[in-house]
Coordinates of C-alpha atoms in Angstrom, one line a residue:
M1 CA -31.3 -13.5 30.4
K2 CA -28.4 -11.7 32.2
K3 CA -25.3 -13.8 32.7
I4 CA -22.7 -13.4 35.5
L5 CA -19.3 -13.4 34.0
F6 CA -16.6 -15.4 35.9
S7 CA -14.0 -18.0 35.1
V8 CA -15.3 -21.6 34.4
G9 CA -13.1 -23.2 37.0
I10 CA -14.3 -20.9 39.8
A11 CA -17.9 -21.1 38.7
S12 CA -18.0 -24.9 38.7
M13 CA -16.2 -25.2 42.0
F14 CA -18.8 -22.9 43.8
L15 CA -21.9 -23.8 41.9
T16 CA -21.6 -27.4 43.1
S17 CA -21.1 -26.6 46.8
C18 CA -23.6 -23.8 46.9
S19 CA -26.5 -25.6 45.2
K20 CA -26.2 -28.7 47.4
T21 CA -26.1 -26.8 50.7
A22 CA -28.6 -24.0 50.4
T23 CA -31.1 -25.8 52.7
Q24 CA -28.5 -26.5 55.4
A25 CA -27.4 -22.8 55.5
T26 CA -31.0 -21.5 55.7
Q27 CA -31.9 -23.9 58.5
I28 CA -29.4 -22.4 60.9
V29 CA -30.1 -18.8 60.0
H30 CA -31.5 -18.2 63.5
S31 CA -28.7 -19.8 65.4
E32 CA -27.2 -16.5 66.4
K33 CA -26.0 -16.7 70.0
Q34 CA -23.4 -14.0 70.2
P35 CA -24.3 -10.4 71.0
F36 CA -24.3 -7.8 68.3
V37 CA -21.0 -6.0 67.9
W38 CA -20.7 -3.0 65.6
N39 CA -17.0 -3.7 65.0
G40 CA -18.0 -7.0 63.3
A41 CA -21.2 -5.9 61.7
N42 CA -22.5 -7.0 58.3
V43 CA -24.0 -3.8 56.8
Y44 CA -26.3 -3.7 53.8
F45 CA -26.1 -0.3 52.0
L46 CA -29.1 0.6 49.7
L47 CA -30.4 3.5 47.8
T48 CA -34.0 3.5 49.0
D49 CA -35.3 4.7 45.6
R50 CA -33.6 1.9 43.7
F51 CA -34.1 -1.1 46.0
N52 CA -37.8 -2.2 45.9
N53 CA -41.1 -0.4 45.1
G54 CA -43.6 -1.4 47.8
N55 CA -46.1 1.3 47.2
P56 CA -46.5 2.7 43.6
K57 CA -49.0 5.3 44.8
N58 CA -46.1 7.5 46.2
D59 CA -43.9 7.4 43.0
I60 CA -44.7 11.1 42.0
N61 CA -44.7 14.0 44.4
Y62 CA -43.8 17.7 44.6
G63 CA -44.5 18.2 40.8
R64 CA -41.4 16.1 39.9
T65 CA -42.8 15.2 36.4
A66 CA -40.0 16.4 34.1
E67 CA -38.5 13.7 31.9
T68 CA -35.0 13.0 33.1
A69 CA -32.0 11.3 31.7
K70 CA -32.0 7.5 32.2
L71 CA -31.8 6.5 35.8
R72 CA -31.7 10.2 37.0
G73 CA -35.2 10.4 38.2
F74 CA -37.2 8.8 40.9
E75 CA -37.7 5.1 40.2
G76 CA -40.2 4.2 43.0
G77 CA -38.2 2.4 45.7
D78 CA -39.6 3.2 49.2
F79 CA -39.9 2.2 52.9
K80 CA -42.6 -0.3 52.1
G81 CA -40.4 -2.0 49.7
I82 CA -37.7 -2.4 52.3
S83 CA -40.2 -3.7 54.9
Q84 CA -41.4 -6.3 52.4
K85 CA -37.9 -7.6 52.1
I86 CA -37.5 -7.6 55.8
D87 CA -40.7 -9.6 56.2
E88 CA -39.4 -12.1 53.5
N89 CA -36.2 -12.6 55.5
Y90 CA -34.1 -11.3 52.6
F91 CA -31.7 -9.5 54.9
S92 CA -31.7 -12.1 57.6
D93 CA -30.9 -14.8 55.1
L94 CA -28.0 -12.7 53.9
G95 CA -26.7 -12.4 57.5
I96 CA -27.3 -8.7 57.6
N97 CA -27.5 -7.1 61.0
A98 CA -27.5 -3.4 60.0
I99 CA -29.0 -1.5 57.0
W100 CA -27.6 1.8 55.9
M101 CA -30.1 3.9 54.0
T102 CA -29.3 6.9 51.8
P103 CA -30.8 10.2 53.3
I104 CA -34.6 10.1 53.8
V105 CA -35.1 13.9 54.3
E106 CA -37.2 16.0 51.8
Q107 CA -35.2 16.6 48.7
I108 CA -35.2 19.6 46.3
H109 CA -38.4 19.7 44.3
G110 CA -36.8 20.8 41.0
Y111 CA -34.1 19.2 38.8
V112 CA -30.7 20.2 37.8
D113 CA -28.5 19.4 34.7
E114 CA -24.8 18.9 35.5
G115 CA -24.0 17.9 32.0
Q116 CA -25.5 14.4 32.2
G117 CA -29.1 15.3 31.7
K118 CA -32.0 16.4 34.0
T119 CA -31.5 14.9 37.4
Y120 CA -33.7 14.8 40.5
G121 CA -32.5 14.2 44.1
F122 CA -33.5 10.5 44.0
H123 CA -30.3 9.7 45.9
G124 CA -31.1 11.7 49.0
Y125 CA -28.1 14.0 49.1
W126 CA -29.8 17.3 48.0
T127 CA -31.7 18.5 51.0
K128 CA -34.5 20.9 50.9
D129 CA -35.9 20.4 54.5
W130 CA -34.1 18.3 57.1
T131 CA -37.3 18.2 59.3
S132 CA -39.5 16.3 56.7
I133 CA -39.3 12.8 55.3
D134 CA -39.5 12.9 51.5
K135 CA -42.9 11.6 50.3
N136 CA -41.4 9.6 47.5
W137 CA -40.0 7.2 50.1
G138 CA -43.2 7.0 52.2
S139 CA -44.8 8.4 55.3
E140 CA -43.5 8.8 58.8
K141 CA -45.8 5.8 59.8
E142 CA -44.2 3.6 57.1
F143 CA -40.7 4.6 58.2
Q144 CA -41.5 3.7 61.8
E145 CA -43.0 0.4 60.7
M146 CA -39.8 -0.4 58.8
V147 CA -37.6 0.5 61.8
D148 CA -39.7 -1.7 64.1
K149 CA -39.7 -4.6 61.7
A150 CA -35.9 -4.5 61.3
H151 CA -35.4 -4.2 65.0
A152 CA -37.7 -7.2 65.6
K153 CA -35.3 -9.3 63.5
G154 CA -32.2 -8.0 65.2
I155 CA -31.3 -5.6 62.3
R156 CA -30.1 -2.1 63.1
I157 CA -31.0 1.0 61.1
M158 CA -28.3 3.5 60.1
L159 CA -29.4 6.7 58.3
D160 CA -27.2 9.1 56.3
A161 CA -26.5 12.6 57.7
V162 CA -25.6 15.6 55.5
I163 CA -24.5 18.7 57.3
N164 CA -22.0 20.0 54.7
H165 CA -24.4 21.3 52.1
T166 CA -28.0 22.0 51.0
G167 CA -29.4 20.8 47.7
P168 CA -28.7 22.7 44.5
V169 CA -30.6 25.8 43.5
T170 CA -33.3 25.1 41.0
N171 CA -36.4 27.0 39.6
S172 CA -38.3 25.5 42.5
D173 CA -35.6 25.7 45.2
G174 CA -34.1 29.0 46.3
V175 CA -30.7 29.4 47.9
F176 CA -30.4 29.8 51.7
P177 CA -29.4 33.2 53.0
A178 CA -25.7 34.3 52.9
D179 CA -25.4 33.8 56.7
W180 CA -26.2 30.1 56.2
V181 CA -24.3 29.2 53.0
R182 CA -21.5 30.1 50.7
V183 CA -21.9 29.6 46.9
S184 CA -18.2 30.1 46.1
P185 CA -15.3 29.5 45.8
Q186 CA -15.3 26.0 44.6
C187 CA -12.9 23.5 46.4
T188 CA -9.4 23.0 45.0
Y189 CA -8.4 20.4 47.6
D190 CA -4.8 21.6 47.7
S191 CA -5.0 22.3 51.5
Y192 CA -7.2 21.8 54.6
K193 CA -8.8 25.2 54.1
T194 CA -9.5 24.7 50.4
T195 CA -11.2 21.4 51.1
I196 CA -13.5 22.9 53.8
E197 CA -14.3 26.6 53.2
C198 CA -15.6 26.0 49.7
T199 CA -18.4 24.3 47.6
L200 CA -17.8 20.7 46.6
V201 CA -19.1 21.4 43.1
K202 CA -20.7 24.3 41.3
N203 CA -24.3 25.0 42.5
L204 CA -24.1 23.0 45.7
P205 CA -24.4 25.7 48.5
D206 CA -21.9 25.0 51.3
I207 CA -23.2 25.4 54.9
L208 CA -21.1 27.8 56.9
T209 CA -20.1 25.2 59.4
E210 CA -17.3 27.3 60.8
S211 CA -19.9 29.9 62.0
E212 CA -20.8 30.3 65.7
K213 CA -23.0 33.3 65.0
D214 CA -26.8 33.4 65.7
V215 CA -28.8 33.4 62.5
M216 CA -32.5 33.5 61.7
L217 CA -34.2 30.5 60.1
P218 CA -34.2 30.6 56.2
P219 CA -37.3 32.4 55.0
Q220 CA -38.2 29.5 52.7
L221 CA -38.4 27.1 55.7
L222 CA -40.4 29.6 57.7
A223 CA -42.9 29.9 54.8
K224 CA -43.0 26.1 54.2
W225 CA -43.7 25.3 57.8
S226 CA -46.3 28.0 58.1
Q227 CA -48.1 26.6 55.1
E228 CA -47.9 23.1 56.6
G229 CA -49.2 24.3 59.9
R230 CA -46.2 23.4 62.0
L231 CA -44.2 26.6 62.3
E232 CA -44.9 27.3 66.0
K233 CA -44.0 23.7 66.9
E234 CA -40.8 23.7 65.1
V235 CA -39.6 27.1 66.4
A236 CA -40.5 26.1 70.0
E237 CA -38.6 22.8 69.7
L238 CA -35.5 24.7 68.3
N239 CA -35.6 27.2 71.2
A240 CA -35.7 24.4 73.7
F241 CA -32.8 22.6 72.0
F242 CA -30.6 25.7 72.0
V243 CA -31.3 26.4 75.7
K244 CA -30.7 22.7 76.7
Y245 CA -27.3 22.6 75.0
N246 CA -26.4 26.2 75.5
L247 CA -25.5 26.7 71.9
P248 CA -25.7 29.7 69.5
K249 CA -28.3 29.6 66.8
A250 CA -25.7 28.8 64.2
P251 CA -26.5 26.9 61.0
K252 CA -24.7 23.6 61.9
Y253 CA -26.5 23.4 65.3
Y254 CA -29.9 23.8 63.6
I255 CA -29.1 20.9 61.4
M256 CA -27.8 18.8 64.3
K257 CA -31.1 19.3 66.1
W258 CA -33.0 18.2 63.0
L259 CA -30.9 15.1 62.4
S260 CA -30.9 14.0 66.0
D261 CA -34.8 14.2 65.9
Y262 CA -34.8 11.0 63.8
I263 CA -33.0 9.2 66.7
R264 CA -35.3 10.6 69.4
K265 CA -38.5 9.8 67.4
Y266 CA -37.8 6.6 65.6
G267 CA -34.9 4.9 67.5
V268 CA -32.5 4.7 64.6
D269 CA -29.2 3.1 65.7
G270 CA -26.5 5.0 63.8
Y271 CA -25.6 7.6 61.2
R272 CA -23.2 7.3 58.3
V273 CA -22.0 10.9 57.9
D274 CA -21.5 12.3 54.4
T275 CA -18.6 14.5 53.3
V276 CA -16.8 14.4 56.6
K277 CA -13.5 15.9 55.5
H278 CA -15.2 18.9 54.0
T279 CA -16.3 20.0 57.4
E280 CA -14.3 21.1 60.5
E281 CA -13.7 18.0 62.7
E282 CA -14.9 19.6 65.8
V283 CA -18.4 19.8 64.2
W284 CA -18.5 16.0 64.3
K285 CA -17.5 15.8 67.9
K286 CA -20.4 18.0 68.9
F287 CA -22.7 16.0 66.5
A288 CA -21.7 12.8 68.1
E289 CA -22.4 14.1 71.6
I290 CA -25.9 15.3 70.6
C291 CA -26.7 11.9 68.8
Q292 CA -25.6 9.9 71.9
D293 CA -27.8 12.1 74.1
A294 CA -30.8 11.6 71.7
F295 CA -30.3 7.8 71.7
A296 CA -30.2 7.7 75.4
E297 CA -33.4 9.8 75.5
Y298 CA -35.1 7.4 73.1
K299 CA -34.1 4.4 75.2
A300 CA -35.4 6.0 78.4
K301 CA -38.7 6.7 76.8
N302 CA -39.1 3.4 75.0
P303 CA -37.7 0.7 77.3
T304 CA -39.5 -2.1 75.6
K305 CA -37.9 -1.3 72.3
V306 CA -34.3 -1.3 73.5
L307 CA -32.2 -3.8 71.7
D308 CA -29.1 -3.8 73.8
N309 CA -26.6 -1.6 75.6
N310 CA -24.7 -0.5 72.4
K311 CA -24.2 3.3 72.1
F312 CA -25.3 5.2 69.0
F313 CA -22.9 4.4 66.1
L314 CA -21.2 7.0 64.0
L315 CA -19.6 6.1 60.7
G316 CA -17.7 8.7 58.7
E317 CA -17.2 9.0 54.9
V318 CA -13.7 10.7 54.6
Y319 CA -13.3 10.4 50.9
N320 CA -10.2 8.4 49.9
Y321 CA -9.4 7.5 53.6
T322 CA -7.9 3.9 53.7
I323 CA -7.1 1.6 56.6
N324 CA -3.4 2.3 55.9
D325 CA -4.0 5.8 57.3
A326 CA -5.1 4.3 60.6
Q327 CA -6.2 7.2 62.8
Q328 CA -4.5 10.0 60.9
F329 CA -6.1 11.2 57.7
P330 CA -3.6 13.3 55.6
F331 CA -4.5 16.6 54.0
P332 CA -1.8 18.2 51.9
D333 CA -0.8 20.4 54.7
K334 CA -1.9 18.6 57.9
K335 CA -3.3 15.4 59.4
V336 CA -6.7 15.0 61.2
N337 CA -7.8 12.3 63.6
Y338 CA -11.5 11.9 63.0
Y339 CA -11.7 9.0 65.5
D340 CA -10.9 11.5 68.2
N341 CA -13.8 13.7 67.0
G342 CA -16.8 11.4 67.5
F343 CA -16.4 8.6 64.9
D344 CA -16.4 4.9 65.8
A345 CA -15.5 3.9 62.2
L346 CA -14.5 5.3 58.9
I347 CA -15.3 4.0 55.4
N348 CA -12.3 2.2 54.0
F349 CA -11.5 3.0 50.4
D350 CA -8.8 0.3 50.2
L351 CA -10.5 -3.1 49.7
R352 CA -11.8 -2.2 46.3
S353 CA -8.2 -2.0 45.1
S354 CA -7.0 -5.3 46.6
H355 CA -7.1 -7.3 43.4
K356 CA -3.4 -8.4 43.4
E357 CA -3.3 -9.3 47.1
S358 CA -3.8 -12.8 48.4
Y359 CA -6.4 -13.4 51.0
Q360 CA -3.6 -14.1 53.5
K361 CA -1.7 -10.9 52.8
L362 CA -4.8 -8.8 52.8
F363 CA -6.3 -10.1 56.0
N364 CA -3.1 -10.0 57.9
R365 CA -2.5 -6.4 56.8
Y366 CA -5.9 -5.4 58.1
N367 CA -5.6 -7.4 61.2
D368 CA -2.2 -5.9 62.1
I369 CA -3.6 -2.3 61.7
L370 CA -6.9 -2.9 63.5
Q371 CA -5.3 -4.8 66.5
N372 CA -2.4 -2.4 67.0
E373 CA -3.0 1.2 65.7
M374 CA -6.7 1.5 65.8
N375 CA -7.2 1.3 69.6
G376 CA -10.6 -0.3 69.5
K377 CA -11.8 1.7 66.5
T378 CA -12.5 0.1 63.1
V379 CA -13.2 0.6 59.4
M380 CA -16.0 -0.4 57.1
S381 CA -14.9 -1.9 53.8
Y382 CA -16.7 -2.3 50.5
I383 CA -16.2 -3.7 47.0
T384 CA -18.7 -1.4 45.3
S385 CA -20.5 1.8 46.3
H386 CA -22.8 4.6 45.0
D387 CA -20.1 7.1 44.2
D388 CA -17.0 5.2 43.6
G389 CA -16.3 4.8 39.9
S390 CA -13.5 2.3 40.4
P391 CA -15.1 -0.6 42.2
F392 CA -13.4 -3.9 42.9
D393 CA -15.0 -5.9 40.1
K394 CA -16.7 -3.4 37.7
N395 CA -17.8 -6.0 35.2
R396 CA -18.7 -8.6 37.8
Q397 CA -16.3 -11.0 36.4
N398 CA -15.6 -12.8 39.7
P399 CA -18.2 -11.9 42.3
W400 CA -17.4 -15.1 44.2
D401 CA -13.9 -13.8 45.1
A402 CA -15.3 -10.4 45.8
G403 CA -17.7 -11.9 48.3
I404 CA -15.0 -13.7 50.2
R405 CA -12.8 -10.7 50.4
L406 CA -15.6 -8.5 51.6
L407 CA -17.3 -10.8 54.1
L408 CA -14.2 -12.3 55.6
A409 CA -12.0 -9.2 55.8
P410 CA -11.4 -8.0 59.4
G411 CA -13.5 -5.0 60.3
I412 CA -17.1 -4.1 59.2
S413 CA -18.4 -5.3 55.9
Q414 CA -20.6 -3.2 53.6
V415 CA -22.7 -5.2 51.1
Y416 CA -23.9 -2.6 48.5
Y417 CA -27.3 -3.6 47.2
G418 CA -26.8 -6.1 44.3
D419 CA -23.3 -7.2 45.2
E420 CA -24.9 -10.5 46.2
T421 CA -26.7 -10.7 42.8
A422 CA -24.0 -9.2 40.5
R423 CA -26.3 -6.2 39.7
P424 CA -24.8 -4.5 36.6
L425 CA -22.5 -1.5 37.3
E426 CA -22.7 -0.3 33.7
V427 CA -26.1 0.2 32.1
E428 CA -26.6 1.0 28.4
G429 CA -27.7 4.6 27.8
V430 CA -26.7 5.7 31.3
D431 CA -24.1 8.4 32.0
G432 CA -21.9 8.9 35.1
D433 CA -22.6 7.6 38.6
A434 CA -26.2 6.7 37.8
N435 CA -24.6 3.5 36.4
L436 CA -23.7 2.6 40.0
R437 CA -27.3 3.3 41.1
S438 CA -29.3 1.0 38.8
N439 CA -32.5 -0.7 40.0
M440 CA -32.0 -3.9 42.1
N441 CA -32.1 -6.9 39.8
W442 CA -34.7 -9.0 41.6
N443 CA -35.8 -10.8 38.4
D444 CA -32.3 -12.3 37.9
I445 CA -32.6 -14.2 41.2
K446 CA -35.6 -16.1 39.8
S447 CA -34.6 -16.6 36.2
N448 CA -30.8 -17.1 36.4
S449 CA -29.4 -20.1 38.4
E450 CA -25.9 -18.5 38.5
T451 CA -27.3 -15.5 40.2
E452 CA -29.2 -17.7 42.7
S453 CA -26.0 -19.6 43.4
L454 CA -24.0 -16.4 44.0
L455 CA -26.7 -15.2 46.3
N456 CA -26.4 -18.5 48.2
H457 CA -22.6 -18.0 48.5
F458 CA -23.2 -14.5 50.0
Q459 CA -25.9 -15.8 52.3
K460 CA -23.7 -18.5 53.9
I461 CA -20.7 -16.4 54.5
G462 CA -22.8 -13.4 55.6
Q463 CA -24.7 -15.6 58.1
F464 CA -21.5 -16.9 59.5
R465 CA -20.2 -13.4 59.9
R466 CA -23.5 -12.3 61.5
N467 CA -23.4 -15.3 63.9
H468 CA -19.8 -14.8 64.9
P469 CA -18.4 -11.3 65.9
A470 CA -15.0 -13.0 65.8
V471 CA -15.1 -12.8 62.0
G472 CA -15.1 -9.0 61.8
A473 CA -14.0 -7.9 65.3
G474 CA -11.7 -10.7 66.3
K475 CA -7.9 -11.0 66.4
Q476 CA -6.4 -13.3 63.7
T477 CA -3.8 -16.0 64.0
D478 CA -2.6 -17.8 60.9
L479 CA -2.4 -21.6 61.3
Q480 CA -1.3 -22.7 57.8
N481 CA -0.2 -21.1 54.6
D482 CA -1.2 -23.6 51.9
P483 CA -4.1 -24.2 52.0
Y484 CA -4.7 -21.0 53.9
V485 CA -6.1 -21.6 57.4
F486 CA -6.6 -19.0 60.1
F487 CA -8.1 -18.6 63.5
R488 CA -10.1 -15.6 64.8
K489 CA -11.2 -14.9 68.4
Y490 CA -13.3 -12.2 69.9
E491 CA -14.0 -12.5 73.7
N492 CA -15.5 -16.0 74.0
D493 CA -16.3 -16.4 70.3
E494 CA -13.9 -18.5 68.1
V495 CA -13.9 -19.5 64.5
I496 CA -11.5 -21.3 62.1
I497 CA -11.6 -20.5 58.4
S498 CA -9.8 -22.2 55.4
L499 CA -9.7 -20.8 51.9
G500 CA -8.5 -22.6 48.8
Y501 CA -8.7 -26.1 50.3
S502 CA -9.2 -27.8 47.0
S503 CA -9.2 -31.5 48.0
E504 CA -12.4 -32.9 49.3
K505 CA -10.8 -34.5 52.3
K506 CA -9.9 -31.7 54.8
L507 CA -7.4 -32.1 57.7
I508 CA -7.1 -29.1 60.0
N509 CA -4.8 -28.9 63.0
V510 CA -6.4 -27.3 66.0
V511 CA -3.9 -28.3 68.7
N512 CA -3.9 -25.9 71.6
L513 CA -7.1 -24.2 70.2
W514 CA -10.0 -26.7 70.4
K515 CA -9.8 -29.7 72.7
D516 CA -10.4 -33.3 71.7
G517 CA -14.1 -34.1 71.6
T518 CA -15.2 -30.6 70.6
K519 CA -18.1 -30.9 68.1
V520 CA -17.7 -28.6 65.0
R521 CA -19.5 -27.7 61.9
D522 CA -18.5 -26.3 58.6
F523 CA -21.2 -23.7 58.1
Y524 CA -20.5 -23.4 54.4
T525 CA -21.5 -27.0 53.6
G526 CA -23.3 -28.0 56.8
T527 CA -20.8 -30.9 57.4
S528 CA -20.2 -31.8 61.0
G529 CA -17.2 -33.3 62.7
V530 CA -15.3 -33.8 66.0
V531 CA -11.9 -32.8 67.1
K532 CA -9.8 -35.9 67.5
N533 CA -6.0 -36.1 68.3
G534 CA -5.9 -32.3 67.8
T535 CA -7.2 -32.5 64.3
I536 CA -10.5 -31.9 62.5
E537 CA -11.1 -34.3 59.6
M538 CA -14.1 -33.9 57.2
T539 CA -15.0 -34.4 53.6
T540 CA -16.7 -31.5 51.8
N541 CA -17.2 -30.5 48.2
S542 CA -16.1 -26.8 48.6
D543 CA -12.7 -25.2 49.0
T544 CA -14.2 -22.7 51.5
V545 CA -14.4 -24.0 55.1
L546 CA -16.1 -22.0 57.9
L547 CA -15.7 -23.8 61.2
E548 CA -17.7 -23.1 64.3
K549 CA -18.0 -25.0 67.5
I550 CA -21.5 -26.5 68.2
D551 CA -23.2 -27.9 71.3

């Protein structure tokens, strides 16, 4: 049986409170009254192939039968597996209101060996054909069903967009023509130019995103579409797209058309964009424009499926960007504002390194930057991810603390699949980043009470965040230093949170915030109270207090 490693004191403190209040937290899972706000979202990031296998019949496709290194082949996760967990309310119980999925487009058919053994494109970042969904993850119908199921539960779907590169060249996958890609030089990252006009790694052809020249379609795509009986349809759609937007038939614009089709057809709500700093920033500004247009087109054609008035959401991965950079990302020789070029948020590489900061110092630092320098824009923070070898808690020694930092930090939170169950980030016999991409540890939830209690901890804080946009999008005011108590407000939504309140009897001063007679509830334990003489008094068995006003 797998054991979660954390200190005895912290374990006993949380195990008591979590196990006693699981029912209370679950009972109010559907109490959400506030509108969805991207700036306060609770995002679940998953590798489709590693999450849940709902249809074993689609596990092998395109002749991908070579024996790979451990965890470097396709493991079977698919759209049906995600749909099953949506039906089971797994995401809803976690307070998730957006799911970010790795790319779903058809991957290279062959394998490569970059020194870590034979590897297939199970992760989704090695594109062969942007116009097709990879059969290993399921059919178009299954994808649409998954999107519809998620939307029915108020969960947005964010796909992953790759414009920077194609997949590697293999015995089964030829290189695109020279007017589409470069195969050298390799990036040296010592300037803006040597970060963009180059290949990220060896054998990863780089799309010529600087090009504005008309180019023909790659012959391998023409042959493939002809064999699949859809060549005329694809070409006609492309011609119409180029006429509509008055664009040259340059490589980047072909890809923008193909990626925006997933918005027009399926109604996905956002894109996380890969390798942003390796592409000219103006490319993203145009991509954002086309995505917004596609989203508006989808809403107009599907009025009964419209969730709200939110615009299409664009999240950027600018590797090593941190919230401390605010809106100016520094290259060695210049700075770039990606927020001015289409992005609503960037992934924040800072939280994973916040071990030595107190909650108070961390949250105030984030609040100050978001409220002053970001001008309505935001960041998405994480503690672990699929390509970051320096996560917050690599050995999962204190996942309880990690959960609090992640879910209560200002901005958007990104729960990477298995953060909530302490999925191992180091697997015996596995090399490199495949360690970060192990299979979801579903069996541990059933067989390990510690895992179940940790999941419950994430569920309660996650639901509180989901129910209250003030948690992620609100402005913070500190009320008390020891124990730490703070107030957050976003429009008409208000919450008060206390961390490290070790005594069972809690006294929290809310003078000038909540008037006497206001009914309140601690979401973490389910304990209710009333404001009296400007004070909330209640007895709880947890040092975490999540206060909300109730009718």
